[in-house]
mmCIF file of C-alpha atoms in Angstrom:
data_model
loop_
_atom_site.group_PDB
_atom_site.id
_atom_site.type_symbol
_atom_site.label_atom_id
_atom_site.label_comp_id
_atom_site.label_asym_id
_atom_site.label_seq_id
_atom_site.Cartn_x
_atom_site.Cartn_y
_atom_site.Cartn_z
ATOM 1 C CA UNK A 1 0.479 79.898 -66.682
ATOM 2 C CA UNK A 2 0.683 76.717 -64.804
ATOM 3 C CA UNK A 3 -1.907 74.659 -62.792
ATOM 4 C CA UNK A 4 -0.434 75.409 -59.645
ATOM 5 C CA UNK A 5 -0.142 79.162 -59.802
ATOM 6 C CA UNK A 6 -3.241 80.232 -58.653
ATOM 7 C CA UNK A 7 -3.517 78.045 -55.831
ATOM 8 C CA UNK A 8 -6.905 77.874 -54.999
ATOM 9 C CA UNK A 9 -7.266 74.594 -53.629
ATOM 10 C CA UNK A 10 -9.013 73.832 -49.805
ATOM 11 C CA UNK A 11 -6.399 75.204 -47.013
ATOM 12 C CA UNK A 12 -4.950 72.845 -44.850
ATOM 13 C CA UNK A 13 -6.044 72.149 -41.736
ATOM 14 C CA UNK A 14 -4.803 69.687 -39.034
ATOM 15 C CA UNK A 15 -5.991 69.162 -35.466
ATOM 16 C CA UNK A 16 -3.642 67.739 -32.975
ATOM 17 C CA UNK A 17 -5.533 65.878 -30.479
ATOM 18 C CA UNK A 18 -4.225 64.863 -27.217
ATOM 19 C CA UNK A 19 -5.342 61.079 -27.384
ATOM 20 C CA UNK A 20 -1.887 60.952 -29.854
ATOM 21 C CA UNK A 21 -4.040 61.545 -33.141
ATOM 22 C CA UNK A 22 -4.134 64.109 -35.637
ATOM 23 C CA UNK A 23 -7.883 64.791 -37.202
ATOM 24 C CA UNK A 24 -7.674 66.571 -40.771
ATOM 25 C CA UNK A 25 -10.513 69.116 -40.548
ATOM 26 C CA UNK A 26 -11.111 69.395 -44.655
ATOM 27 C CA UNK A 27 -11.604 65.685 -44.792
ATOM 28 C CA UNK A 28 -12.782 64.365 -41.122
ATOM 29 C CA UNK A 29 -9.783 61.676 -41.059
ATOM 30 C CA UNK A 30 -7.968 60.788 -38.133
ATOM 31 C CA UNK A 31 -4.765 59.761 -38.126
ATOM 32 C CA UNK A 32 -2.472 57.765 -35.937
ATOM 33 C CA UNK A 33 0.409 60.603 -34.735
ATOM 34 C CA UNK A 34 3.752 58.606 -34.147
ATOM 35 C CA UNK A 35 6.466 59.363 -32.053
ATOM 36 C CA UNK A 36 10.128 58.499 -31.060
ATOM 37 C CA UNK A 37 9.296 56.197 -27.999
ATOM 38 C CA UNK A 38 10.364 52.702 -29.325
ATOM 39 C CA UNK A 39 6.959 51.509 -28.788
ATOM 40 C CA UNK A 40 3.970 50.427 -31.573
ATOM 41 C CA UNK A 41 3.453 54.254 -32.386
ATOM 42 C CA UNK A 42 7.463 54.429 -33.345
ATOM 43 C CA UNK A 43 7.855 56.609 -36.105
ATOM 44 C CA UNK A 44 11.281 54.345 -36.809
ATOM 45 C CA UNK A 45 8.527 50.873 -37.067
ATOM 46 C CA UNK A 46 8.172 49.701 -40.367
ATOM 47 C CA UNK A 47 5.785 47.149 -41.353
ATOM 48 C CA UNK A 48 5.525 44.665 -44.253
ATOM 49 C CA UNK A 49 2.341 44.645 -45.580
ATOM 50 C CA UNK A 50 0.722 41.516 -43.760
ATOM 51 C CA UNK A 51 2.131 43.093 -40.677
ATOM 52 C CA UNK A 52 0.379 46.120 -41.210
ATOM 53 C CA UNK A 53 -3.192 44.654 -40.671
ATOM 54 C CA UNK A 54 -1.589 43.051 -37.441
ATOM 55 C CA UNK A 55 -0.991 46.881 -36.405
ATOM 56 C CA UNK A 56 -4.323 48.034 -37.215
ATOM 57 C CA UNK A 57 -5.885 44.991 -34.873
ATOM 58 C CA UNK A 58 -3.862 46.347 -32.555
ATOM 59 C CA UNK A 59 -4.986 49.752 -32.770
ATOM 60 C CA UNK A 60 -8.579 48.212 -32.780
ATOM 61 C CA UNK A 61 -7.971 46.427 -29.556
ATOM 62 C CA UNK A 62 -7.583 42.942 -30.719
ATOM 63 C CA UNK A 63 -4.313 41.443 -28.892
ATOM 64 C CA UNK A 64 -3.781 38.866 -31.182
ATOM 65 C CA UNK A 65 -2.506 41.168 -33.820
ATOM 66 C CA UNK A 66 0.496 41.376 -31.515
ATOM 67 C CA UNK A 67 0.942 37.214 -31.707
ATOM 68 C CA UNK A 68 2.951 38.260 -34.756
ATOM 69 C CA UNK A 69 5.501 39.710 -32.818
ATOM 70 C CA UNK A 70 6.030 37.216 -30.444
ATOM 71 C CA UNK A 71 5.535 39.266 -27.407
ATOM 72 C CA UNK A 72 1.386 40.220 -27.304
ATOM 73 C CA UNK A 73 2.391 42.785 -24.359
ATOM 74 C CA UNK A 74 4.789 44.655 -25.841
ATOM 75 C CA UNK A 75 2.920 46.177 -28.093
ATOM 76 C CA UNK A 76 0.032 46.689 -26.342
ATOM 77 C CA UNK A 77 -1.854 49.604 -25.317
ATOM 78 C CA UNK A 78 -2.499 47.733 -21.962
ATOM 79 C CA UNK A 79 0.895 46.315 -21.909
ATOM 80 C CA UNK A 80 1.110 43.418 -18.937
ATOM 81 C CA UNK A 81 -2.102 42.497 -19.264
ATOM 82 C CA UNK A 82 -2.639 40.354 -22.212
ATOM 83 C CA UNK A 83 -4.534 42.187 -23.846
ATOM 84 C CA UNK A 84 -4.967 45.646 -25.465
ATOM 85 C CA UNK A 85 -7.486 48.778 -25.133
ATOM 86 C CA UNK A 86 -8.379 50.448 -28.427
ATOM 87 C CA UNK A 87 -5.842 53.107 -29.388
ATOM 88 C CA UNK A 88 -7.529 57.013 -29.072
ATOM 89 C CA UNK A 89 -11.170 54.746 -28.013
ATOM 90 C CA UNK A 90 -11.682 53.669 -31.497
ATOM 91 C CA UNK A 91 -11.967 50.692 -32.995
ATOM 92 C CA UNK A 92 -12.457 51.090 -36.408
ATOM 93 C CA UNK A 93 -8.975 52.171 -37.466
ATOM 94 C CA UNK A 94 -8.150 50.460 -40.955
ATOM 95 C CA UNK A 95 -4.945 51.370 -43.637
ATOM 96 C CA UNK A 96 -5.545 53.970 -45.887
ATOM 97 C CA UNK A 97 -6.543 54.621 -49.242
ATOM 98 C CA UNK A 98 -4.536 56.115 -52.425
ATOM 99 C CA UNK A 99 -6.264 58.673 -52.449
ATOM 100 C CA UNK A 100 -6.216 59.573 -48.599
ATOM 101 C CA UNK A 101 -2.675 59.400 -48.205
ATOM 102 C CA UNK A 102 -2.297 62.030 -50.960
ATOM 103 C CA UNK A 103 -4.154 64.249 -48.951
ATOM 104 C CA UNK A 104 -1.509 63.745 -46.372
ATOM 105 C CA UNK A 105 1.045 65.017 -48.713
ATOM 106 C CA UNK A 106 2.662 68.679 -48.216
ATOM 107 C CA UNK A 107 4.445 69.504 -52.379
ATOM 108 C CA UNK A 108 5.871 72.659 -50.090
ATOM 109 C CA UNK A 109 7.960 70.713 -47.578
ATOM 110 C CA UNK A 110 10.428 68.085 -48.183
ATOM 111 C CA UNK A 111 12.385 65.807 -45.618
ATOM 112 C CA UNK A 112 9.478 64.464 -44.966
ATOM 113 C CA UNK A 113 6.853 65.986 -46.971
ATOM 114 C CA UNK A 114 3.556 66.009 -44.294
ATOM 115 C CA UNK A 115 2.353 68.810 -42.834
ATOM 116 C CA UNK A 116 4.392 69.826 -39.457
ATOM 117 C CA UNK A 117 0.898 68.992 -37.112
ATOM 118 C CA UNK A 118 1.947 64.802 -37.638
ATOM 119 C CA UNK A 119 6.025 65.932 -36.666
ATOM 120 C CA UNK A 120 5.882 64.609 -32.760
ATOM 121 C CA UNK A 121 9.633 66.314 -32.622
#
């Protein structure tokens, strides 16, 4: 009798990719797959929210996203050079919407609730 009984909705489907992304194969996202290494893809790194555009330049190749930071190479993809490659060979990364971070969202799991292809152990 409730909305969620008959659970008929799309099946979940992840792709882990080995250029550190995950693609979601109902939707055709790709997301960034973080990871414990201390680096820009830390799972621990928290951003405010006008740091978080700094992150997607970044991503997108543009080193002076990093100027934030203080330290352009360190968070790098080309770290010692002074300037970054494009993270997985895009350049077109951008934040979210609503909507497409409730698709990330796994009501079965908790601690976190995502979908075990983005846990990089």
């Amino acid at each position: 009798g409730h909305d969620g009984d008959l659970q008929r909705g799309a099946a979940r489907f992840y792709v882990t990719n080995p250029d550190g992304t995950v693609r979601d194969a109902r939707t055709g996202l790709v997301w960034e797959k973080l990871s414990n290494d201390g680096g820009i893809h830390d799972k621990d790194t928290t951003f405010t929210w006008a740091n978080a555009f700094k992150k997607v330049q970044v991503l997108n190749g543009d080193a002076a996203g990093c100027l934030g930071a203080g330290n352009p190479d360190a968070c790098c993809t080309g770290a010692g050079t002074g300037s970054c490659s494009s993270f997985a060979g895009a350049s077109d990364w951008r934040l979210p919407n609503l909507q497409e971070l409730r698709s990330l969202l796994a009501y079965s799991s908790i601690n976190p609730a995502i979908d075990a292809a983005f846990n990089s152990g």
